[in-house]
mmCIF file of C-alpha atoms in Angstrom:
data_model
loop_
_atom_site.group_PDB
_atom_site.id
_atom_site.type_symbol
_atom_site.label_atom_id
_atom_site.label_comp_id
_atom_site.label_asym_id
_atom_site.label_seq_id
_atom_site.Cartn_x
_atom_site.Cartn_y
_atom_site.Cartn_z
ATOM 1 C CA GLY A 1 111.145 89.798 95.996
ATOM 2 C CA ALA A 2 111.779 92.872 98.074
ATOM 3 C CA GLY A 3 109.090 92.351 100.675
ATOM 4 C CA VAL A 4 108.260 89.874 103.410
ATOM 5 C CA SER A 5 107.008 86.649 101.864
ATOM 6 C CA GLN A 6 104.638 84.260 103.642
ATOM 7 C CA THR A 7 103.529 80.828 102.536
ATOM 8 C CA PRO A 8 100.993 79.387 102.229
ATOM 9 C CA SER A 9 98.647 82.317 101.724
ATOM 10 C CA ASN A 10 95.735 80.076 102.677
ATOM 11 C CA LYS A 11 95.663 76.869 104.656
ATOM 12 C CA VAL A 12 92.604 74.792 105.465
ATOM 13 C CA THR A 13 93.096 71.931 107.880
ATOM 14 C CA GLU A 14 91.128 69.660 110.136
ATOM 15 C CA LYS A 15 91.007 69.882 113.886
ATOM 16 C CA GLY A 16 93.885 67.991 115.458
ATOM 17 C CA LYS A 17 96.253 68.281 112.498
ATOM 18 C CA TYR A 18 99.748 69.788 112.481
ATOM 19 C CA VAL A 19 100.433 72.990 110.513
ATOM 20 C CA GLU A 20 103.571 74.867 109.487
ATOM 21 C CA LEU A 21 103.565 78.469 108.282
ATOM 22 C CA ARG A 22 106.663 79.925 106.651
ATOM 23 C CA CYS A 23 108.035 83.466 106.632
ATOM 24 C CA ASP A 24 110.862 84.781 104.466
ATOM 25 C CA PRO A 25 111.841 88.240 105.784
ATOM 26 C CA ILE A 26 113.392 91.130 103.929
ATOM 27 C CA SER A 27 117.043 90.380 103.256
ATOM 28 C CA GLY A 28 119.298 91.774 105.966
ATOM 29 C CA HIS A 29 116.556 92.245 108.530
ATOM 30 C CA THR A 30 117.698 90.741 111.815
ATOM 31 C CA ALA A 31 114.457 91.166 113.725
ATOM 32 C CA LEU A 32 111.469 88.957 112.899
ATOM 33 C CA TYR A 33 108.022 88.942 114.462
ATOM 34 C CA TRP A 34 104.953 86.723 114.319
ATOM 35 C CA TYR A 35 101.514 88.188 114.991
ATOM 36 C CA ARG A 36 98.019 86.712 114.857
ATOM 37 C CA GLN A 37 95.032 88.687 113.630
ATOM 38 C CA SER A 38 91.526 87.455 114.307
ATOM 39 C CA LEU A 39 88.507 88.862 112.503
ATOM 40 C CA GLY A 40 87.697 92.375 113.663
ATOM 41 C CA GLN A 41 90.737 92.662 115.883
ATOM 42 C CA GLY A 42 94.165 94.188 115.724
ATOM 43 C CA PRO A 43 97.293 92.071 115.342
ATOM 44 C CA GLU A 44 98.245 90.232 118.518
ATOM 45 C CA PHE A 45 101.926 89.641 119.283
ATOM 46 C CA LEU A 46 103.114 86.038 119.363
ATOM 47 C CA ILE A 47 106.915 85.906 119.240
ATOM 48 C CA TYR A 48 109.972 88.006 118.400
ATOM 49 C CA PHE A 49 113.341 86.802 117.061
ATOM 50 C CA GLN A 50 116.589 88.700 117.074
ATOM 51 C CA GLY A 51 118.821 86.646 114.817
ATOM 52 C CA THR A 52 118.348 82.947 115.486
ATOM 53 C CA GLY A 53 117.081 83.198 119.028
ATOM 54 C CA ALA A 54 113.586 83.877 120.306
ATOM 55 C CA ALA A 55 114.080 87.040 122.350
ATOM 56 C CA ASP A 56 110.456 87.185 123.478
ATOM 57 C CA ASP A 57 107.917 84.362 123.142
ATOM 58 C CA SER A 58 105.516 85.705 125.737
ATOM 59 C CA GLY A 59 102.675 85.964 123.236
ATOM 60 C CA LEU A 60 102.509 82.290 122.286
ATOM 61 C CA PRO A 61 99.112 81.177 123.628
ATOM 62 C CA ASN A 62 100.152 77.686 124.753
ATOM 63 C CA ASP A 63 102.670 74.910 124.158
ATOM 64 C CA ARG A 64 100.966 73.822 120.942
ATOM 65 C CA PHE A 65 102.594 76.839 119.291
ATOM 66 C CA PHE A 66 106.286 76.912 118.488
ATOM 67 C CA ALA A 67 108.489 78.924 116.130
ATOM 68 C CA VAL A 68 112.023 78.537 114.846
ATOM 69 C CA ARG A 69 114.513 80.584 112.881
ATOM 70 C CA PRO A 70 117.522 78.272 112.624
ATOM 71 C CA GLU A 71 119.727 80.336 110.305
ATOM 72 C CA GLY A 72 118.576 83.807 111.276
ATOM 73 C CA SER A 73 116.543 84.335 108.128
ATOM 74 C CA VAL A 74 113.513 82.185 107.276
ATOM 75 C CA SER A 75 111.188 81.401 110.170
ATOM 76 C CA THR A 76 108.573 78.695 110.594
ATOM 77 C CA LEU A 77 105.594 78.904 112.923
ATOM 78 C CA LYS A 78 104.440 75.436 113.951
ATOM 79 C CA ILE A 79 101.052 74.625 115.420
ATOM 80 C CA GLN A 80 100.353 71.169 116.815
ATOM 81 C CA ARG A 81 96.940 69.595 117.391
ATOM 82 C CA THR A 82 95.155 72.515 115.790
ATOM 83 C CA GLU A 83 91.875 73.723 117.267
ATOM 84 C CA ARG A 84 89.056 75.708 115.664
ATOM 85 C CA GLY A 85 90.040 78.690 117.799
ATOM 86 C CA ASP A 86 93.406 78.799 116.039
ATOM 87 C CA SER A 87 91.667 80.026 112.879
ATOM 88 C CA ALA A 88 93.091 83.471 112.102
ATOM 89 C CA VAL A 89 95.479 85.300 109.814
ATOM 90 C CA TYR A 90 99.065 84.784 110.914
ATOM 91 C CA LEU A 91 101.243 87.766 110.076
ATOM 92 C CA CYS A 92 105.004 87.882 109.859
ATOM 93 C CA ALA A 93 107.021 91.092 110.012
ATOM 94 C CA SER A 94 110.681 92.010 109.887
ATOM 95 C CA SER A 95 112.666 95.066 110.872
ATOM 96 C CA HIS A 96 116.135 96.304 110.044
ATOM 97 C CA ALA A 97 116.807 98.545 112.989
ATOM 98 C CA SER A 98 119.279 97.293 115.529
ATOM 99 C CA GLY A 99 117.419 99.264 118.148
ATOM 100 C CA ASN A 100 113.683 99.366 118.615
ATOM 101 C CA THR A 101 112.797 102.582 116.802
ATOM 102 C CA GLY A 102 112.294 100.984 113.419
ATOM 103 C CA GLU A 103 108.977 100.238 111.816
ATOM 104 C CA LEU A 104 107.930 96.684 111.053
ATOM 105 C CA PHE A 105 107.449 95.520 107.463
ATOM 106 C CA PHE A 106 104.601 93.017 107.221
ATOM 107 C CA GLY A 107 103.884 90.181 104.843
ATOM 108 C CA GLU A 108 100.389 89.601 103.490
ATOM 109 C CA GLY A 109 99.730 86.865 105.997
ATOM 110 C CA SER A 110 98.779 83.206 106.041
ATOM 111 C CA ARG A 111 95.077 82.638 106.558
ATOM 112 C CA LEU A 112 94.542 79.494 108.627
ATOM 113 C CA THR A 113 91.140 77.852 108.786
ATOM 114 C CA VAL A 114 90.662 74.917 111.122
ATOM 115 C CA LEU A 115 87.523 72.914 110.391
ATOM 116 C CA ALA B 1 102.426 96.877 130.086
ATOM 117 C CA GLN B 2 101.611 98.805 126.961
ATOM 118 C CA SER B 3 98.271 99.225 125.228
ATOM 119 C CA VAL B 4 96.464 101.226 122.581
ATOM 120 C CA ALA B 5 92.850 102.340 122.378
ATOM 121 C CA GLN B 6 91.111 103.345 119.177
ATOM 122 C CA PRO B 7 87.744 104.578 120.430
ATOM 123 C CA GLU B 8 85.986 104.588 117.059
ATOM 124 C CA ASP B 9 85.268 101.378 115.182
ATOM 125 C CA GLN B 10 84.275 103.354 112.110
ATOM 126 C CA VAL B 11 84.846 106.821 110.691
ATOM 127 C CA ASN B 12 82.852 108.074 107.726
ATOM 128 C CA VAL B 13 83.741 111.253 105.858
ATOM 129 C CA ALA B 14 82.999 112.843 102.498
ATOM 130 C CA GLU B 15 85.765 113.130 99.946
ATOM 131 C CA GLY B 16 87.601 116.422 100.312
ATOM 132 C CA ASN B 17 86.764 116.779 104.005
ATOM 133 C CA PRO B 18 89.307 116.458 106.803
ATOM 134 C CA LEU B 19 89.860 113.015 108.249
ATOM 135 C CA THR B 20 90.803 112.257 111.856
ATOM 136 C CA VAL B 21 91.351 108.813 113.348
ATOM 137 C CA LYS B 22 91.791 108.825 117.114
ATOM 138 C CA CYS B 23 94.326 106.896 119.173
ATOM 139 C CA THR B 24 95.310 106.956 122.828
ATOM 140 C CA TYR B 25 98.060 104.888 124.376
ATOM 141 C CA SER B 26 99.419 103.635 127.666
ATOM 142 C CA VAL B 27 103.071 102.775 128.335
ATOM 143 C CA SER B 28 105.268 102.691 131.391
ATOM 144 C CA GLY B 29 108.026 104.776 129.819
ATOM 145 C CA ASN B 30 108.475 106.933 126.744
ATOM 146 C CA PRO B 31 106.421 105.764 123.780
ATOM 147 C CA TYR B 32 107.323 104.997 120.221
ATOM 148 C CA LEU B 33 104.110 105.411 118.199
ATOM 149 C CA PHE B 34 103.144 104.107 114.775
ATOM 150 C CA TRP B 35 100.258 104.154 112.324
ATOM 151 C CA TYR B 36 99.603 101.380 109.825
ATOM 152 C CA VAL B 37 96.972 100.991 107.108
ATOM 153 C CA GLN B 38 95.489 97.721 105.858
ATOM 154 C CA TYR B 39 93.687 97.450 102.547
ATOM 155 C CA PRO B 40 91.420 94.438 101.870
ATOM 156 C CA ASN B 41 93.397 91.216 101.457
ATOM 157 C CA ARG B 42 96.670 93.059 101.847
ATOM 158 C CA GLY B 43 99.324 93.226 104.539
ATOM 159 C CA LEU B 44 99.745 96.128 106.928
ATOM 160 C CA GLN B 45 101.540 99.104 105.421
ATOM 161 C CA PHE B 46 103.531 101.567 107.491
ATOM 162 C CA LEU B 47 102.271 105.168 107.355
ATOM 163 C CA LEU B 48 104.294 107.116 109.898
ATOM 164 C CA LYS B 49 105.963 107.025 113.291
ATOM 165 C CA TYR B 50 106.846 109.232 116.233
ATOM 166 C CA ILE B 51 110.104 108.518 117.999
ATOM 167 C CA THR B 52 111.248 111.864 119.321
ATOM 168 C CA GLY B 53 111.403 115.514 118.312
ATOM 169 C CA ASP B 54 108.664 117.513 116.623
ATOM 170 C CA ASN B 55 105.220 116.495 117.865
ATOM 171 C CA LEU B 56 103.752 116.751 114.357
ATOM 172 C CA VAL B 57 104.866 113.866 112.198
ATOM 173 C CA LYS B 58 104.287 113.688 108.441
ATOM 174 C CA GLY B 59 104.015 110.386 106.622
ATOM 175 C CA SER B 60 102.936 108.656 103.448
ATOM 176 C CA TYR B 61 99.959 109.599 101.249
ATOM 177 C CA GLY B 62 99.525 113.040 102.849
ATOM 178 C CA PHE B 63 98.844 111.700 106.337
ATOM 179 C CA GLU B 64 100.161 113.295 109.498
ATOM 180 C CA ALA B 65 99.822 112.633 113.201
ATOM 181 C CA GLU B 66 100.235 114.740 116.301
ATOM 182 C CA PHE B 67 101.834 113.383 119.446
ATOM 183 C CA ASN B 68 100.302 114.841 122.607
ATOM 184 C CA LYS B 69 102.086 113.643 125.724
ATOM 185 C CA SER B 70 99.727 115.224 128.249
ATOM 186 C CA GLN B 71 96.701 113.599 126.632
ATOM 187 C CA THR B 72 98.607 110.387 125.732
ATOM 188 C CA SER B 73 97.213 110.655 122.218
ATOM 189 C CA PHE B 74 98.517 110.187 118.698
ATOM 190 C CA HIS B 75 95.647 111.051 116.358
ATOM 191 C CA LEU B 76 96.024 110.468 112.626
ATOM 192 C CA LYS B 77 94.921 113.260 110.322
ATOM 193 C CA LYS B 78 94.572 114.095 106.674
ATOM 194 C CA PRO B 79 93.425 117.559 105.581
ATOM 195 C CA SER B 80 91.500 116.374 102.512
ATOM 196 C CA ALA B 81 90.378 112.749 102.340
ATOM 197 C CA LEU B 82 90.243 110.692 99.137
ATOM 198 C CA VAL B 83 87.975 107.762 98.311
ATOM 199 C CA SER B 84 91.158 105.690 98.008
ATOM 200 C CA ASP B 85 91.890 106.348 101.717
ATOM 201 C CA SER B 86 89.069 103.960 102.597
ATOM 202 C CA ALA B 87 90.779 101.197 104.582
ATOM 203 C CA LEU B 88 91.424 99.816 108.066
ATOM 204 C CA TYR B 89 93.793 101.892 110.184
ATOM 205 C CA PHE B 90 95.794 100.648 113.148
ATOM 206 C CA CYS B 91 97.617 102.610 115.804
ATOM 207 C CA ALA B 92 100.492 100.860 117.576
ATOM 208 C CA VAL B 93 102.797 101.628 120.489
ATOM 209 C CA ARG B 94 106.133 100.324 121.654
ATOM 210 C CA ASP B 95 107.668 101.135 125.009
ATOM 211 C CA LEU B 96 111.182 102.584 124.998
ATOM 212 C CA ASN B 97 112.515 99.402 126.575
ATOM 213 C CA ASP B 98 110.604 96.850 124.516
ATOM 214 C CA TYR B 99 110.741 95.460 120.992
ATOM 215 C CA LYS B 100 107.201 94.276 120.414
ATOM 216 C CA LEU B 101 104.507 96.527 119.005
ATOM 217 C CA SER B 102 101.072 96.516 120.606
ATOM 218 C CA PHE B 103 98.224 97.326 118.233
ATOM 219 C CA GLY B 104 94.805 98.834 118.704
ATOM 220 C CA ALA B 105 91.679 97.104 117.438
ATOM 221 C CA GLY B 106 91.581 99.238 114.311
ATOM 222 C CA THR B 107 89.316 101.883 112.817
ATOM 223 C CA THR B 108 87.559 101.374 109.505
ATOM 224 C CA VAL B 109 87.603 104.542 107.443
ATOM 225 C CA THR B 110 85.073 105.016 104.672
ATOM 226 C CA VAL B 111 85.401 108.013 102.395
ATOM 227 C CA ARG B 112 82.324 108.572 100.229
ATOM 228 C CA ALA B 113 82.496 110.299 96.882
#
């Protein structure tokens, strides 16, 4: 497809389990972002990739969260030992601009529910 | 540090009336400003952006926004609202020297027929 694709769209897991969320950006977009959106709040920055490397991971809340983008395209957000507070919609976005003036194109998100 | 404030949680207008959604920002340098819209169970959609140049920016679906540097504002406007404009609107800012966007908490717009 032409847009940012995120899978799964919904994930229900139990506290303490491991979760992976996948993002397939728009073809050719070198910049990739992960955001988290809790109910009633705006998206909160987690991590930014330029190519394969994480250029800014300052938004990751703790060391249970990790993200990779090994070939500079698809990215996976990994959450270890999930907690109920991790429940949110995880949004992925990509951008084509080499500079930072370009808008972000968002996927529809992965809704994570931790029971 | 960069931040965005959307002072209104909700805006209610009648169809055909003008719509304004307020946004103020804080950055250390020159701002890049964006508006996004989110429909229920959908991803965020880009509406418009201000990078440089004319302070009045026109975007998708008849929306426009005015950059006001002295008031550090970037209010979203539409001259004649439609029922289909009912959605959640987010303002976002990026500092000149940064790549991440910082979003406001959002404003729910309801346009009644």
